[in-house]
Amino acid sequence: MEAGTDVDVCTKWSETLRVYHNTSCELENELQAKHDLGLSEFEVLLILGRACGEQAGYKARMKDIEAEMYLSQSALSRTVTRLEKAGLVTRAACDFDRRANFLMLTPSGLERFEAAKPTHRAVLVKHLTDPAASARAETCA
Amino acid sequence: MEAGTDVDVCTKWSETLRVYHNTSCELENELQAKHDLGLSEFEVLLILGRACGEQAGYKARMKDIEAEMYLSQSALSRTVTRLEKAGLVTRAACDFDRRANFLMLTPSGLERFEAAKPTHRAVLVKHLTDPAASARAETCA
DNA sequence: TGACATCCAATGCGCGTGCATGTAAGTTTC
DNA sequence: GAAACTTACATGCACGCGCATTGGATGTCA
């Protein structure tokens, strides 16, 4: 039983690694090439964008966004800085708690997000529906 | 059907991200803390070690190792340099093709690998057998 | 043999990340 | 209300990564 478990676990891990690397590499490449967005940056837009729908009024606190993604607090801070410099997002002080920052999509940010969404979805469908299609990518090692 | 596919794909991707991040973060932390090894470094030892068994004579070319892992050629080169500095691995010229380098485990490298293997396996079992156990890690975002 | 393309590995470089720390603001305790 | 603690975010720093380039070794073709 031990050996059996080992084999299963190793195989499962290999499979997870394969899917993760192929998918995230292609996501990164496609989003960068077509929309000038890193994957982390897109993920922030995704969190803001999917809640906001068509009106650009949705706000989220940094802490809440952090809780939704696998990114350290410092990395998120810098990612948001990049998005802010690109004009896709604005920081706004919180009325109640002046330690906190609200984050909002700008119209330009919403536009960029909507443009990138199909690219994101397409890569996911490609790699997660047909395992055979998710062959080793040519870039990203 | 389109919406259904989308939901499935997004859920599947979230799940993959969760498992990948939790597992690789804990692997990294455990291997670093208990055996002073990075994950990439361990993976190189794994490729060399599992083929070599008990005799330390197994050789592999850089290119072949690269093909087995998700690491760029340059990253592998530096990872091997670190392993070499730590005395866990030796580079040796290839007889047939002097462009290539053979890589070998040193006795110390084999020992380190054997010591780290149970740690590696334990983390894999923890995160890949019982999904509930793979809760969000406290470190690594 | 000489010129050119190919292949393997190392290295310069910039970037994004996590950890540790700093700063400011809120909370608790007395 | 002052001191001690906690929380939210930014920043200094070191590190590992991928990309592009380099350098050396091989193969190919005339």
Short mmCIF file of C-alpha atoms (C1' of nucleotides) in Angstrom, two decimals:
data_model
loop_
_atom_site.label_atom_id
_atom_site.label_comp_id
_atom_site.label_asym_id
_atom_site.label_seq_id
_atom_site.Cartn_x
_atom_site.Cartn_y
_atom_site.Cartn_z
CA MET A 1 0.00 0.00 0.00
CA GLU A 2 2.88 2.31 0.74
CA ALA A 3 4.53 1.84 -2.59
CA GLY A 4 1.20 2.23 -4.32
CA THR A 5 0.51 5.49 -2.57
CA ASP A 6 3.95 6.75 -3.49
CA VAL A 7 3.50 6.05 -7.14
CA ASP A 8 0.09 7.66 -7.19
CA VAL A 9 1.28 10.72 -5.37
CA CYS A 10 4.34 11.21 -7.55
CA THR A 11 2.35 10.76 -10.71
CA LYS A 12 -0.28 13.17 -9.50
CA TRP A 13 2.38 15.74 -8.61
CA SER A 14 4.07 15.39 -12.00
CA GLU A 15 0.75 15.89 -13.66
CA THR A 16 0.01 18.95 -11.55
CA LEU A 17 3.42 20.42 -12.35
CA ARG A 18 2.93 19.82 -16.05
CA VAL A 19 -0.49 21.45 -16.18
CA TYR A 20 0.52 24.33 -13.95
CA HIS A 21 3.70 25.20 -15.82
CA ASN A 22 2.28 24.84 -19.30
CA THR A 23 -0.81 26.82 -18.47
CA SER A 24 0.78 29.63 -16.51
CA CYS A 25 3.61 30.04 -19.00
CA GLU A 26 1.22 30.38 -21.89
CA LEU A 27 -1.02 32.67 -19.87
CA GLU A 28 1.96 34.86 -19.08
CA ASN A 29 3.15 34.90 -22.69
CA GLU A 30 -0.22 35.51 -24.26
CA LEU A 31 -1.29 38.19 -21.82
CA GLN A 32 2.04 39.94 -22.16
CA ALA A 33 2.15 39.79 -25.94
CA LYS A 34 -1.46 40.69 -26.64
CA HIS A 35 -2.38 42.96 -23.75
CA ASP A 36 0.86 44.07 -22.11
CA LEU A 37 -0.15 42.47 -18.84
CA GLY A 38 1.69 40.15 -16.50
CA LEU A 39 -0.22 37.24 -15.04
CA SER A 40 -0.27 38.71 -11.54
CA GLU A 41 -1.47 41.99 -12.94
CA PHE A 42 -4.26 40.31 -14.84
CA GLU A 43 -5.31 38.41 -11.75
CA VAL A 44 -5.72 41.65 -9.85
CA LEU A 45 -7.80 43.07 -12.69
CA LEU A 46 -9.81 39.84 -12.67
CA ILE A 47 -10.71 40.21 -9.02
CA LEU A 48 -11.70 43.83 -9.49
CA GLY A 49 -13.32 43.31 -12.86
CA ARG A 50 -15.53 40.33 -12.24
CA ALA A 51 -17.15 42.01 -9.24
CA CYS A 52 -17.58 45.32 -10.93
CA GLY A 53 -19.26 44.13 -14.09
CA GLU A 54 -20.04 47.15 -16.18
CA GLN A 55 -19.99 49.95 -13.64
CA ALA A 56 -16.50 50.96 -12.65
CA GLY A 57 -17.40 51.68 -9.06
CA TYR A 58 -16.34 48.50 -7.32
CA LYS A 59 -13.75 48.92 -4.63
CA ALA A 60 -11.67 46.35 -2.85
CA ARG A 61 -9.13 46.64 -0.11
CA MET A 62 -5.58 45.43 -0.65
CA LYS A 63 -5.97 42.92 2.16
CA ASP A 64 -9.05 41.41 0.60
CA ILE A 65 -7.38 41.09 -2.76
CA GLU A 66 -4.36 39.52 -1.15
CA ALA A 67 -6.56 36.93 0.47
CA GLU A 68 -7.89 35.92 -2.93
CA MET A 69 -4.58 35.27 -4.61
CA TYR A 70 -1.33 33.46 -4.05
CA LEU A 71 0.87 36.50 -3.79
CA SER A 72 2.65 38.00 -0.84
CA GLN A 73 1.59 41.33 0.55
CA SER A 74 4.71 43.01 -0.76
CA ALA A 75 4.39 41.52 -4.23
CA LEU A 76 0.77 42.63 -4.41
CA SER A 77 1.76 46.12 -3.36
CA ARG A 78 4.25 46.34 -6.22
CA THR A 79 1.88 44.75 -8.70
CA VAL A 80 -0.71 47.39 -7.86
CA THR A 81 1.96 50.07 -8.24
CA ARG A 82 2.63 48.82 -11.76
CA LEU A 83 -1.07 48.80 -12.56
CA GLU A 84 -1.41 52.30 -11.17
CA LYS A 85 1.48 53.59 -13.27
CA ALA A 86 -0.17 52.04 -16.30
CA GLY A 87 -3.36 53.91 -15.43
CA LEU A 88 -5.44 50.77 -15.05
CA VAL A 89 -6.19 51.12 -11.36
CA THR A 90 -6.42 53.83 -8.74
CA ARG A 91 -5.71 53.72 -5.06
CA ALA A 92 -8.08 55.61 -2.81
CA ALA A 93 -7.93 56.15 0.92
CA CYS A 94 -10.52 54.39 3.00
CA ASP A 95 -12.82 56.65 4.99
CA PHE A 96 -13.17 54.42 8.03
CA ASP A 97 -9.69 53.05 8.27
CA ARG A 98 -6.98 55.31 7.01
CA ARG A 99 -4.45 52.51 7.10
CA ALA A 100 -6.32 50.72 4.36
CA ASN A 101 -6.36 51.49 0.67
CA PHE A 102 -9.27 50.93 -1.63
CA LEU A 103 -8.51 49.79 -5.11
CA MET A 104 -10.63 50.67 -8.13
CA LEU A 105 -10.53 49.88 -11.81
CA THR A 106 -10.24 52.91 -14.04
CA PRO A 107 -12.31 52.92 -17.25
CA SER A 108 -9.10 52.15 -19.07
CA GLY A 109 -8.46 49.29 -16.68
CA LEU A 110 -11.89 47.83 -17.22
CA GLU A 111 -11.40 48.09 -20.95
CA ARG A 112 -8.04 46.34 -20.79
CA PHE A 113 -9.50 43.64 -18.60
CA GLU A 114 -12.42 43.00 -20.91
CA ALA A 115 -10.04 42.77 -23.83
CA ALA A 116 -7.78 40.31 -22.06
CA LYS A 117 -10.50 38.11 -20.61
CA PRO A 118 -11.09 36.04 -23.77
CA THR A 119 -7.35 35.43 -24.09
CA HIS A 120 -7.24 34.21 -20.52
CA ARG A 121 -10.25 31.97 -20.97
CA ALA A 122 -8.96 30.52 -24.22
CA VAL A 123 -5.68 29.43 -22.68
CA LEU A 124 -7.49 27.86 -19.75
CA VAL A 125 -9.83 25.95 -22.02
CA LYS A 126 -6.96 24.80 -24.18
CA HIS A 127 -4.93 23.41 -21.33
CA LEU A 128 -7.59 22.20 -18.94
CA THR A 129 -10.11 20.47 -21.14
CA ASP A 130 -7.93 18.35 -23.39
CA PRO A 131 -4.87 17.11 -21.53
CA ALA A 132 -3.21 16.05 -24.77
CA ALA A 133 -3.38 19.58 -26.15
CA SER A 134 -1.38 20.81 -23.20
CA ALA A 135 1.89 19.56 -24.55
CA ARG A 136 5.13 21.01 -23.40
CA ALA A 137 5.32 24.67 -24.35
CA GLU A 138 8.15 25.81 -26.56
CA THR A 139 9.02 28.79 -24.38
CA CYS A 140 9.41 28.93 -20.64
CA ALA A 141 11.70 25.95 -20.38
CA MET B 1 -22.49 24.72 -22.88
CA GLU B 2 -20.11 27.63 -23.18
CA ALA B 3 -20.89 28.99 -19.76
CA GLY B 4 -20.69 25.53 -18.30
CA THR B 5 -17.27 24.97 -19.79
CA ASP B 6 -16.12 28.31 -18.45
CA VAL B 7 -17.17 27.55 -14.93
CA ASP B 8 -15.59 24.15 -15.02
CA VAL B 9 -12.37 25.49 -16.43
CA CYS B 10 -12.09 28.32 -13.94
CA THR B 11 -12.83 26.06 -11.03
CA LYS B 12 -10.32 23.54 -12.24
CA TRP B 13 -7.69 26.24 -12.63
CA SER B 14 -8.33 27.62 -9.16
CA GLU B 15 -8.01 24.14 -7.76
CA THR B 16 -4.76 23.58 -9.64
CA LEU B 17 -3.37 26.88 -8.39
CA ARG B 18 -4.31 26.05 -4.83
CA VAL B 19 -2.71 22.63 -4.86
CA TYR B 20 0.37 23.81 -6.72
CA HIS B 21 1.06 26.78 -4.49
CA ASN B 22 0.39 25.06 -1.20
CA THR B 23 2.43 22.04 -2.13
CA SER B 24 5.41 23.77 -3.68
CA CYS B 25 5.60 26.35 -0.89
CA GLU B 26 5.67 23.69 1.77
CA LEU B 27 8.14 21.63 -0.23
CA GLU B 28 10.39 24.66 -0.53
CA ASN B 29 10.11 25.50 3.17
CA GLU B 30 10.57 21.97 4.45
CA LEU B 31 13.46 21.12 2.17
CA GLN B 32 15.16 24.39 2.99
CA ALA B 33 14.68 24.12 6.72
CA LYS B 34 15.51 20.45 7.15
CA HIS B 35 18.03 19.80 4.41
CA ASP B 36 19.27 23.17 3.20
CA LEU B 37 17.99 22.48 -0.30
CA GLY B 38 15.90 24.56 -2.65
CA LEU B 39 13.13 22.83 -4.54
CA SER B 40 14.92 23.09 -7.88
CA GLU B 41 18.06 21.74 -6.32
CA PHE B 42 16.20 18.79 -4.84
CA GLU B 43 14.59 18.05 -8.17
CA VAL B 44 17.98 17.79 -9.82
CA LEU B 45 19.11 15.43 -7.06
CA LEU B 46 15.90 13.48 -7.57
CA ILE B 47 16.60 12.92 -11.25
CA LEU B 48 20.15 11.84 -10.56
CA GLY B 49 19.31 9.90 -7.41
CA ARG B 50 16.39 7.82 -8.51
CA ALA B 51 18.31 6.47 -11.48
CA CYS B 52 21.46 5.80 -9.54
CA GLY B 53 19.99 3.86 -6.65
CA GLU B 54 22.82 2.91 -4.39
CA GLN B 55 25.84 3.15 -6.66
CA ALA B 56 26.91 6.70 -7.26
CA GLY B 57 27.93 6.10 -10.83
CA TYR B 58 24.93 7.37 -12.73
CA LYS B 59 25.60 10.19 -15.12
CA ALA B 60 23.23 12.48 -16.92
CA ARG B 61 23.77 15.26 -19.38
CA MET B 62 22.57 18.76 -18.62
CA LYS B 63 20.31 18.68 -21.65
CA ASP B 64 18.66 15.46 -20.52
CA ILE B 65 18.04 16.83 -17.05
CA GLU B 66 16.66 20.02 -18.49
CA ALA B 67 14.20 18.00 -20.54
CA GLU B 68 12.88 16.37 -17.39
CA MET B 69 12.11 19.50 -15.47
CA TYR B 70 10.39 22.81 -15.87
CA LEU B 71 13.45 24.99 -15.66
CA SER B 72 15.22 27.04 -18.28
CA GLN B 73 18.67 26.08 -19.47
CA SER B 74 20.23 29.02 -17.67
CA ALA B 75 18.42 28.35 -14.42
CA LEU B 76 19.51 24.73 -14.52
CA SER B 77 23.08 25.77 -15.13
CA ARG B 78 23.06 27.96 -12.04
CA THR B 79 21.23 25.40 -9.96
CA VAL B 80 23.91 22.87 -10.81
CA THR B 81 26.56 25.46 -9.93
CA ARG B 82 25.00 25.82 -6.50
CA LEU B 83 24.87 22.06 -6.04
CA GLU B 84 28.47 21.81 -7.15
CA LYS B 85 29.58 24.48 -4.68
CA ALA B 86 27.77 22.55 -1.97
CA GLY B 87 29.70 19.45 -3.00
CA LEU B 88 26.60 17.44 -3.84
CA VAL B 89 27.27 17.04 -7.52
CA THR B 90 30.19 17.03 -9.93
CA ARG B 91 30.41 18.11 -13.52
CA ALA B 92 32.46 15.92 -15.84
CA ALA B 93 33.25 16.34 -19.49
CA CYS B 94 31.55 13.97 -21.87
CA ASP B 95 33.86 11.65 -23.78
CA PHE B 96 31.86 11.51 -26.98
CA ASP B 97 30.65 15.06 -27.21
CA ARG B 98 32.86 17.61 -25.60
CA ARG B 99 30.20 20.23 -25.86
CA ALA B 100 28.16 18.33 -23.30
CA ASN B 101 28.66 17.96 -19.55
CA PHE B 102 27.91 14.90 -17.54
CA LEU B 103 26.48 15.35 -14.09
CA MET B 104 27.08 12.94 -11.23
CA LEU B 105 25.98 12.69 -7.63
CA THR B 106 28.80 12.73 -5.12
CA PRO B 107 28.51 10.37 -2.12
CA SER B 108 27.58 13.40 -0.07
CA GLY B 109 24.96 14.32 -2.64
CA LEU B 110 23.44 10.86 -2.56
CA GLU B 111 23.36 10.98 1.21
CA ARG B 112 21.65 14.37 1.22
CA PHE B 113 19.15 13.17 -1.34
CA GLU B 114 18.30 10.04 0.62
CA ALA B 115 17.81 12.14 3.72
CA ALA B 116 15.54 14.60 1.96
CA LYS B 117 13.45 12.05 0.08
CA PRO B 118 11.12 11.20 2.97
CA THR B 119 10.49 14.90 3.59
CA HIS B 120 9.59 15.36 -0.04
CA ARG B 121 7.31 12.34 -0.09
CA ALA B 122 5.58 13.33 3.14
CA VAL B 123 4.64 16.76 1.80
CA LEU B 124 3.35 15.25 -1.41
CA VAL B 125 1.23 12.73 0.45
CA LYS B 126 -0.11 15.40 2.75
CA HIS B 127 -1.23 17.69 -0.01
CA LEU B 128 -2.23 15.29 -2.72
CA THR B 129 -4.15 12.59 -0.95
CA ASP B 130 -6.46 14.56 1.30
CA PRO B 131 -7.55 17.78 -0.39
CA ALA B 132 -8.90 19.17 2.87
CA ALA B 133 -5.52 18.84 4.53
CA SER B 134 -4.02 21.09 1.92
CA ALA B 135 -5.36 24.23 3.48
CA ARG B 136 -3.81 27.57 2.74
CA ALA B 137 -0.26 27.61 4.05
CA GLU B 138 0.67 30.20 6.61
CA THR B 139 3.83 31.25 4.81
CA CYS B 140 4.34 31.96 1.12
CA ALA B 141 1.35 34.27 0.77
"C1'" DT C 1 40.55 22.77 -45.80
"C1'" DG C 2 37.52 26.77 -45.09
"C1'" DA C 3 33.00 28.81 -44.26
"C1'" DC C 4 28.71 28.36 -42.13
"C1'" DA C 5 24.99 26.44 -39.39
"C1'" DT C 6 24.02 23.92 -35.17
"C1'" DC C 7 24.36 22.54 -30.57
"C1'" DC C 8 25.70 22.75 -25.43
"C1'" DA C 9 26.55 25.28 -21.58
"C1'" DA C 10 27.78 29.72 -19.09
"C1'" DT C 11 26.92 34.54 -18.17
"C1'" DG C 12 25.09 39.56 -18.32
"C1'" DC C 13 20.97 41.60 -17.41
"C1'" DG C 14 16.43 42.99 -15.85
"C1'" DC C 15 12.41 41.57 -13.42
"C1'" DG C 16 9.18 39.77 -10.05
"C1'" DT C 17 9.12 37.46 -5.72
"C1'" DG C 18 9.33 36.69 -0.52
"C1'" DC C 19 11.29 38.09 3.86
"C1'" DA C 20 12.35 41.51 7.04
"C1'" DT C 21 11.61 46.01 8.31
"C1'" DG C 22 9.63 50.72 8.55
"C1'" DT C 23 5.73 53.91 9.03
"C1'" DA C 24 1.32 55.19 10.00
"C1'" DA C 25 -3.17 54.14 11.94
"C1'" DG C 26 -6.32 51.64 14.69
"C1'" DT C 27 -7.23 48.76 19.16
"C1'" DT C 28 -6.73 47.32 23.80
"C1'" DT C 29 -5.50 47.74 28.56
"C1'" DC C 30 -4.72 50.06 32.59
"C1'" DG D 1 -5.41 59.31 27.81
"C1'" DA D 2 -0.81 57.08 27.63
"C1'" DA D 3 1.58 52.82 26.62
"C1'" DA D 4 1.67 48.41 24.42
"C1'" DC D 5 0.03 45.81 20.84
"C1'" DT D 6 -1.93 44.84 16.36
"C1'" DT D 7 -3.04 45.81 11.54
"C1'" DA D 8 -2.41 47.76 6.67
"C1'" DC D 9 0.56 49.00 3.39
"C1'" DA D 10 5.22 50.39 1.40
"C1'" DT D 11 10.16 49.61 0.79
"C1'" DG D 12 15.18 47.77 1.22
"C1'" DC D 13 17.28 43.77 0.09
"C1'" DA D 14 18.79 39.35 -1.70
"C1'" DC D 15 17.64 35.68 -4.62
"C1'" DG D 16 16.07 32.68 -8.38
"C1'" DC D 17 14.15 32.98 -12.78
"C1'" DG D 18 13.86 33.62 -18.08
"C1'" DC D 19 15.72 35.92 -22.15
"C1'" DA D 20 19.36 37.21 -24.94
"C1'" DT D 21 24.02 36.73 -25.88
"C1'" DT D 22 28.51 34.64 -25.88
"C1'" DG D 23 32.02 31.13 -26.49
"C1'" DG D 24 33.55 26.79 -27.53
"C1'" DA D 25 32.81 22.20 -29.90
"C1'" DT D 26 30.56 19.54 -33.79
"C1'" DG D 27 28.61 18.66 -38.01
"C1'" DT D 28 28.01 19.81 -43.05
"C1'" DC D 29 28.92 21.07 -47.60
"C1'" DA D 30 31.62 22.81 -51.22
#
